[in-house]
Amino acid sequence: MNKFVKYALIALVVLGALWAAVFFIKSNSKSSITYETSNPFISNIEKKTVATGKLIPEDEIEIKPQISGIIEKIYLEEGVEVKAGDLIAVIKVVPNEQTLNQAKGRVNSANISLSNVKIEFDRNKTLFDKGVISSQNFNDLKLRFDQAQQELQNAQADYQIVRVGSAGGSTSANTNIRATVDGTILEIPVEVGDQVIQSNTFNDGTTIATIADLSKMIFEGKVDEGEVGKLKVGAPLKINLGAIEGKELNAKLRFIAPKGVEETGAVQFKIEGDVENSEDIFIRAGYSANASLVLEKKDSVLVISEALLQFDRQTDKPYVEVAVGSVEDQKFERKDIEIGISDGINVEIISGLTKEDNVKQWNKTEPVKKGEDEGEEKESVE
């Protein structure tokens, strides 16, 4: 009985060892991998960059009042197309009490001066008619009388302007706010009852309306300092609008700022481009936009897919693996190459490859040279 149990245990141990060996072999065995290859080919390649910005009118005019007061009435709305001279709003003058008193005092002074000169003028006119005084003396007195009359008229006109904003009967009264150019009203930032300040040398004044010609738009954006040196005035731009999908506008670079501005640690340069008007798209001022700019372009050059590239860990130089002999043999060797510009998909090959070379394609599920990398790490440690 003991001998039977002994043999049974030995048999179980042997079977267990066999099962473990088979399981270990299966779990560690790896099916052979077949790599596909691709050949370099001739193509055109462009290196591009994208500048973010917005579309703005080329000329944007702010309409400001020539007199302070309160908005009495607004005749037009935002978005309306206007012609130069169209009435936009009317201002009700609320005169400053001190200025009004000064103007009124000037009128009173002019009246007093005119009264005194008139008395003297009337007395001397009688003497002149009788031949008592000379013509020269009478003419000098008449000049003083005419000047006093003109001074009174000026004082009365100034008083009227201070009080109501107009000298009376004027067709271009300061209280009438009119468009100065043809275009579209972009904004009317005031409402009826708002107080406005006139534009002068000490104050920009209150903006009553903003007018622009929406048929003349420009792209305004910024590019990084690493790319601005490759741009040239006159280069074509492709504008994509965030608000309008599937539409692309043509533009031409017209301005590159000579000075950069630091933003979040990077120096940015302002650029501007003239946008070609598109009749089938209504462009609103302030649309966010992206401009695609060609930094560098080469025609009919040898290229490969950028996904085929590998980079040496020590030198960071690019290389690929090229099939040795027949592709079916699945034998590859490293080949150092020199690359040029890239468009993010394909990269230019300057030297190291020909159109006949079969370049190894890495499978998506296959780690890139994992075993060799581990070997390199071990060697470096040693």
Coordinates of C-alpha atoms in Angstrom, one line a residue:
M1 CA 0.0 0.0 0.0
N2 CA 2.8 2.4 0.9
K3 CA 4.6 1.5 -2.3
F4 CA 1.4 2.3 -4.3
V5 CA 1.0 5.7 -2.7
K6 CA 4.7 6.5 -3.3
Y7 CA 4.4 5.7 -7.0
A8 CA 1.1 7.7 -7.3
L9 CA 2.8 10.8 -5.7
I10 CA 5.7 10.5 -8.1
A11 CA 3.4 10.3 -11.0
L12 CA 1.5 13.4 -9.9
V13 CA 4.7 15.4 -9.5
V14 CA 5.9 14.4 -13.0
L15 CA 2.5 15.3 -14.5
G16 CA 2.5 18.6 -12.7
A17 CA 6.1 19.4 -13.9
L18 CA 5.1 18.6 -17.5
W19 CA 2.0 20.7 -17.3
A20 CA 4.0 23.7 -15.8
A21 CA 6.6 23.3 -18.6
V22 CA 3.9 23.4 -21.3
F23 CA 2.2 26.4 -19.7
F24 CA 5.4 28.3 -19.4
I25 CA 6.4 27.6 -23.0
K26 CA 3.0 28.7 -24.3
S27 CA 2.8 31.8 -22.2
N28 CA 6.3 33.0 -23.2
S29 CA 6.2 31.9 -26.8
K30 CA 5.6 34.8 -29.3
S31 CA 4.3 34.5 -32.8
S32 CA 6.6 35.8 -35.5
I33 CA 5.8 39.4 -36.6
T34 CA 5.8 40.3 -40.3
Y35 CA 6.7 43.9 -41.0
E36 CA 5.5 45.7 -44.1
T37 CA 7.7 48.1 -46.0
S38 CA 7.2 51.3 -48.0
N39 CA 9.3 53.1 -50.5
P40 CA 10.3 56.8 -50.5
F41 CA 8.4 58.8 -53.2
I42 CA 8.6 62.1 -55.0
S43 CA 6.1 64.8 -53.8
N44 CA 5.6 68.5 -53.1
I45 CA 5.9 69.5 -49.5
E46 CA 5.0 72.6 -47.6
K47 CA 5.9 73.7 -44.1
K48 CA 3.0 75.8 -42.6
T49 CA 2.1 77.6 -39.5
V50 CA -1.2 78.8 -38.2
A51 CA -1.7 82.3 -36.7
T52 CA -4.7 82.9 -34.5
G53 CA -6.5 86.3 -34.6
K54 CA -9.6 88.0 -35.8
L55 CA -11.1 89.9 -38.7
I56 CA -11.5 93.6 -38.2
P57 CA -12.5 96.5 -40.5
E58 CA -9.6 98.3 -42.2
D59 CA -11.0 101.7 -41.1
E60 CA -13.2 102.1 -38.0
I61 CA -14.4 105.6 -37.4
E62 CA -15.7 106.9 -34.0
I63 CA -18.3 109.6 -34.1
K64 CA -17.9 112.1 -31.2
P65 CA -19.9 115.2 -30.3
Q66 CA -18.6 118.8 -30.7
I67 CA -20.6 119.9 -27.7
S68 CA -21.5 118.5 -24.3
G69 CA -25.0 117.6 -23.4
I70 CA -27.6 114.8 -23.1
I71 CA -28.7 112.4 -25.8
E72 CA -32.2 113.6 -26.7
K73 CA -33.0 111.2 -29.6
I74 CA -31.3 108.3 -31.5
Y75 CA -32.5 107.9 -35.1
L76 CA -30.6 104.8 -36.3
E77 CA -29.7 101.4 -35.0
E78 CA -26.6 99.2 -35.0
G79 CA -26.1 97.3 -38.3
V80 CA -27.7 100.0 -40.5
E81 CA -25.8 101.1 -43.5
V82 CA -25.3 104.9 -43.6
K83 CA -24.0 107.6 -46.0
A84 CA -21.9 110.5 -45.0
G85 CA -24.2 113.2 -43.6
D86 CA -26.9 110.9 -42.3
L87 CA -28.4 112.0 -39.0
I88 CA -27.6 109.5 -36.2
A89 CA -28.6 111.3 -33.0
V90 CA -29.5 114.7 -31.5
I91 CA -28.0 116.2 -28.4
K92 CA -29.9 118.4 -25.9
V93 CA -27.6 121.0 -24.5
V94 CA -27.4 121.4 -20.8
P95 CA -25.2 124.5 -20.5
N96 CA -22.7 125.1 -17.7
E97 CA -24.1 127.9 -15.5
Q98 CA -20.8 129.7 -15.2
T99 CA -20.2 129.6 -19.0
L100 CA -23.7 130.7 -19.6
N101 CA -23.4 133.7 -17.3
Q102 CA -20.1 134.7 -18.9
A103 CA -21.7 134.6 -22.4
K104 CA -24.7 136.6 -21.1
G105 CA -22.3 139.1 -19.5
R106 CA -20.5 139.5 -22.8
V107 CA -23.8 140.3 -24.6
N108 CA -24.6 142.9 -21.9
S109 CA -21.1 144.5 -22.3
A110 CA -21.5 144.6 -26.1
N111 CA -24.9 146.3 -25.7
I112 CA -23.5 148.9 -23.4
S113 CA -20.5 149.6 -25.7
L114 CA -22.8 149.8 -28.7
S115 CA -25.1 152.3 -27.0
N116 CA -22.3 154.6 -26.1
V117 CA -20.8 154.5 -29.6
K118 CA -24.2 155.0 -31.1
I119 CA -24.8 158.2 -29.1
E120 CA -21.5 159.6 -30.2
F121 CA -22.1 158.4 -33.8
D122 CA -25.5 160.1 -34.0
R123 CA -24.1 163.4 -32.6
N124 CA -21.1 163.5 -34.9
K125 CA -23.3 162.5 -37.9
T126 CA -25.3 165.7 -37.4
L127 CA -22.1 167.7 -37.2
F128 CA -20.8 166.0 -40.3
D129 CA -24.0 166.8 -42.2
K130 CA -23.5 170.5 -41.3
G131 CA -19.8 170.4 -42.4
V132 CA -18.5 171.0 -38.9
I133 CA -16.2 167.8 -38.7
S134 CA -14.0 166.3 -41.4
S135 CA -14.9 163.2 -43.4
Q136 CA -11.9 161.3 -41.9
N137 CA -13.1 161.9 -38.3
F138 CA -16.6 160.8 -39.2
N139 CA -15.3 157.6 -41.0
D140 CA -13.2 156.7 -37.9
L141 CA -16.3 157.0 -35.7
K142 CA -18.5 155.0 -38.2
L143 CA -15.9 152.2 -38.1
R144 CA -16.1 152.1 -34.3
F145 CA -19.9 152.0 -34.6
D146 CA -19.8 149.1 -37.1
Q147 CA -17.3 147.2 -35.0
A148 CA -19.5 147.6 -31.9
Q149 CA -22.5 146.2 -33.8
Q150 CA -20.5 143.2 -35.0
E151 CA -19.2 142.5 -31.5
L152 CA -22.8 142.5 -30.2
Q153 CA -23.9 140.0 -33.0
N154 CA -20.9 137.8 -32.1
A155 CA -21.7 137.8 -28.4
Q156 CA -25.4 137.0 -29.1
A157 CA -24.4 134.1 -31.3
D158 CA -22.0 132.7 -28.7
Y159 CA -24.7 133.0 -26.0
Q160 CA -27.1 131.2 -28.3
I161 CA -24.6 128.4 -28.9
V162 CA -23.8 128.0 -25.2
R163 CA -27.6 127.9 -24.4
V164 CA -29.0 125.7 -27.1
G165 CA -26.0 124.4 -29.0
S166 CA -26.7 126.3 -32.2
A167 CA -26.6 129.9 -33.4
G168 CA -30.1 129.5 -34.8
G169 CA -31.0 128.5 -38.4
S170 CA -27.8 126.6 -38.8
T171 CA -28.2 123.4 -40.9
S172 CA -25.1 121.8 -39.4
A173 CA -25.9 122.5 -35.7
N174 CA -23.4 121.0 -33.2
T175 CA -26.3 119.2 -31.6
N176 CA -26.9 117.1 -34.7
I177 CA -24.6 114.0 -34.7
R178 CA -24.1 112.9 -38.3
A179 CA -22.2 110.2 -40.0
T180 CA -18.8 111.4 -41.4
V181 CA -18.2 108.4 -43.7
D182 CA -20.1 105.8 -45.7
G183 CA -20.3 102.4 -44.0
T184 CA -22.2 100.3 -41.4
I185 CA -22.9 101.3 -37.9
L186 CA -21.1 98.7 -35.8
E187 CA -22.0 100.1 -32.3
I188 CA -24.0 102.8 -30.6
P189 CA -22.7 102.6 -27.0
V190 CA -25.0 105.4 -25.7
E191 CA -28.7 105.6 -25.0
V192 CA -31.3 108.3 -24.8
G193 CA -30.7 110.3 -21.6
D194 CA -26.9 109.6 -21.4
Q195 CA -24.7 112.5 -20.8
V196 CA -21.9 113.0 -23.4
I197 CA -18.8 115.1 -23.4
Q198 CA -17.4 117.0 -26.4
S199 CA -14.1 116.1 -28.0
N200 CA -11.3 118.6 -27.4
T201 CA -7.6 118.8 -26.9
F202 CA -7.9 117.6 -23.3
N203 CA -10.5 114.9 -23.7
D204 CA -11.2 112.3 -26.3
G205 CA -15.0 112.8 -25.8
T206 CA -17.8 110.4 -25.7
T207 CA -18.2 108.0 -28.6
I208 CA -21.8 108.3 -30.0
A209 CA -21.4 105.7 -32.8
T210 CA -18.7 103.6 -34.5
I211 CA -18.9 103.2 -38.3
A212 CA -16.8 101.0 -40.6
D213 CA -16.8 99.7 -44.2
L214 CA -17.4 95.9 -43.8
S215 CA -16.4 95.3 -47.5
K216 CA -12.7 96.1 -46.5
M217 CA -11.6 93.7 -43.8
I218 CA -8.2 92.7 -42.6
F219 CA -6.9 89.8 -40.6
E220 CA -5.0 90.7 -37.5
G221 CA -3.1 88.0 -35.7
K222 CA 0.2 87.0 -34.0
V223 CA 3.0 84.6 -34.9
D224 CA 5.8 83.2 -32.8
E225 CA 9.3 84.7 -33.0
G226 CA 10.7 81.3 -34.3
E227 CA 8.5 81.6 -37.4
V228 CA 8.3 85.4 -38.1
G229 CA 11.7 85.4 -39.8
K230 CA 10.4 83.1 -42.5
L231 CA 7.4 85.3 -43.4
K232 CA 7.5 87.8 -46.3
V233 CA 5.1 90.6 -47.1
G234 CA 2.8 89.6 -50.0
A235 CA 2.7 85.9 -49.0
P236 CA -0.7 84.3 -49.5
L237 CA -2.9 83.4 -46.5
K238 CA -5.8 81.1 -46.1
I239 CA -8.3 82.3 -43.6
N240 CA -10.7 80.0 -41.7
L241 CA -13.5 81.5 -39.7
G242 CA -14.7 80.0 -36.4
A243 CA -18.2 81.2 -37.0
I244 CA -18.5 79.9 -40.6
E245 CA -17.6 76.3 -41.2
G246 CA -16.5 75.0 -44.5
K247 CA -15.6 78.4 -45.9
E248 CA -12.1 79.6 -46.6
L249 CA -11.1 83.2 -47.5
N250 CA -8.1 84.3 -49.4
A251 CA -5.8 87.0 -48.1
K252 CA -2.4 88.5 -48.6
L253 CA 0.1 89.4 -45.9
R254 CA 0.6 93.1 -45.8
F255 CA 2.3 93.9 -42.5
I256 CA 4.8 92.3 -40.1
A257 CA 5.4 94.1 -36.8
P258 CA 9.0 95.2 -36.4
K259 CA 8.7 94.8 -32.6
G260 CA 7.5 91.7 -30.7
V261 CA 5.5 91.6 -27.5
E262 CA 6.1 89.0 -24.8
E263 CA 3.1 86.9 -23.9
T264 CA 3.2 84.0 -21.4
G265 CA 6.9 83.7 -21.8
A266 CA 7.0 83.7 -25.6
V267 CA 7.6 86.7 -27.9
Q268 CA 4.7 87.2 -30.4
F269 CA 4.8 89.5 -33.5
K270 CA 1.7 91.1 -34.9
I271 CA 0.8 90.5 -38.5
E272 CA -1.9 91.9 -40.8
G273 CA -3.4 90.6 -44.1
D274 CA -5.8 92.1 -46.6
V275 CA -8.8 89.8 -47.0
E276 CA -10.4 89.4 -50.4
N277 CA -14.1 90.2 -50.3
S278 CA -16.4 87.3 -50.7
E279 CA -19.9 88.2 -51.9
D280 CA -21.5 84.9 -50.7
I281 CA -20.3 85.4 -47.1
F282 CA -21.4 88.2 -44.8
I283 CA -18.4 88.9 -42.6
R284 CA -19.0 90.6 -39.2
A285 CA -16.4 92.6 -37.5
G286 CA -14.6 90.7 -34.7
Y287 CA -15.0 87.2 -36.1
S288 CA -12.3 84.9 -34.7
A289 CA -10.1 83.4 -37.4
N290 CA -7.1 81.3 -38.1
A291 CA -4.6 82.1 -40.9
S292 CA -2.6 79.4 -42.5
L293 CA 0.8 80.7 -43.7
V294 CA 3.3 78.8 -45.9
L295 CA 6.8 79.2 -44.3
E296 CA 8.7 77.0 -46.7
K297 CA 7.8 75.1 -49.9
K298 CA 9.7 72.6 -52.0
D299 CA 8.5 70.9 -55.2
S300 CA 9.3 67.4 -56.5
V301 CA 11.5 66.2 -53.6
L302 CA 12.0 62.7 -52.1
V303 CA 9.9 62.2 -49.1
I304 CA 8.8 59.4 -46.7
S305 CA 6.1 59.2 -44.0
E306 CA 7.2 60.9 -40.8
A307 CA 5.9 57.8 -38.9
L308 CA 8.8 55.8 -40.3
L309 CA 11.4 57.9 -38.6
Q310 CA 13.4 56.8 -35.5
F311 CA 15.8 58.9 -33.5
D312 CA 19.1 57.9 -31.9
R313 CA 19.0 58.3 -28.1
Q314 CA 22.5 59.5 -27.9
T315 CA 22.8 61.9 -30.8
D316 CA 19.1 62.5 -31.5
K317 CA 19.9 62.0 -35.2
P318 CA 17.2 60.4 -37.5
Y319 CA 17.4 57.0 -39.0
V320 CA 15.2 54.3 -40.5
E321 CA 15.5 50.5 -40.9
V322 CA 15.8 49.3 -44.5
A323 CA 15.2 45.7 -45.7
V324 CA 18.3 43.7 -46.5
G325 CA 17.9 41.4 -49.5
S326 CA 14.3 40.3 -50.0
V327 CA 11.4 41.8 -48.0
E328 CA 10.2 38.2 -47.3
D329 CA 13.4 37.5 -45.4
Q330 CA 12.4 40.2 -42.8
K331 CA 15.9 41.2 -42.2
F332 CA 16.5 44.9 -41.6
E333 CA 19.5 47.2 -40.9
R334 CA 19.8 50.7 -39.6
K335 CA 20.4 53.5 -42.1
D336 CA 21.2 57.0 -41.0
I337 CA 19.5 59.7 -43.0
E338 CA 19.4 63.5 -43.3
I339 CA 15.9 65.1 -43.3
G340 CA 14.6 68.5 -44.4
I341 CA 11.3 70.2 -44.0
S342 CA 8.1 68.4 -42.8
D343 CA 4.4 69.1 -43.2
G344 CA 3.5 67.0 -40.2
I345 CA 2.7 63.9 -42.4
N346 CA 5.6 63.6 -44.8
V347 CA 9.2 64.6 -44.3
E348 CA 11.8 65.5 -47.0
I349 CA 14.8 63.2 -47.4
I350 CA 18.0 65.1 -48.2
S351 CA 20.3 62.1 -48.2
G352 CA 20.5 58.4 -47.1
L353 CA 17.6 56.9 -49.0
T354 CA 16.6 56.2 -52.6
K355 CA 13.2 55.4 -54.2
E356 CA 14.2 51.7 -54.3
D357 CA 14.8 51.3 -50.6
N358 CA 12.2 49.3 -48.6
V359 CA 11.7 51.1 -45.3
K360 CA 10.4 49.2 -42.4
Q361 CA 6.9 50.1 -41.2
W362 CA 6.4 49.7 -37.4
N363 CA 3.1 47.9 -36.6
K364 CA 0.8 50.0 -34.4
T365 CA 0.7 47.3 -31.7
E366 CA 4.4 46.6 -31.8
P367 CA 6.6 48.5 -29.3
V368 CA 9.4 50.3 -31.1
K369 CA 12.6 48.4 -30.7
K370 CA 11.8 47.5 -27.1
G371 CA 14.2 44.6 -26.8
E372 CA 17.1 46.6 -28.3
D373 CA 16.3 49.6 -26.2
E374 CA 16.5 47.4 -23.0
G375 CA 19.7 46.0 -24.3
E376 CA 21.1 49.4 -24.8
E377 CA 20.1 50.4 -21.3
K378 CA 21.8 47.3 -19.9
E379 CA 25.0 48.1 -21.8
S380 CA 24.9 51.7 -20.6
V381 CA 24.5 50.5 -17.0
E382 CA 27.4 48.1 -17.4

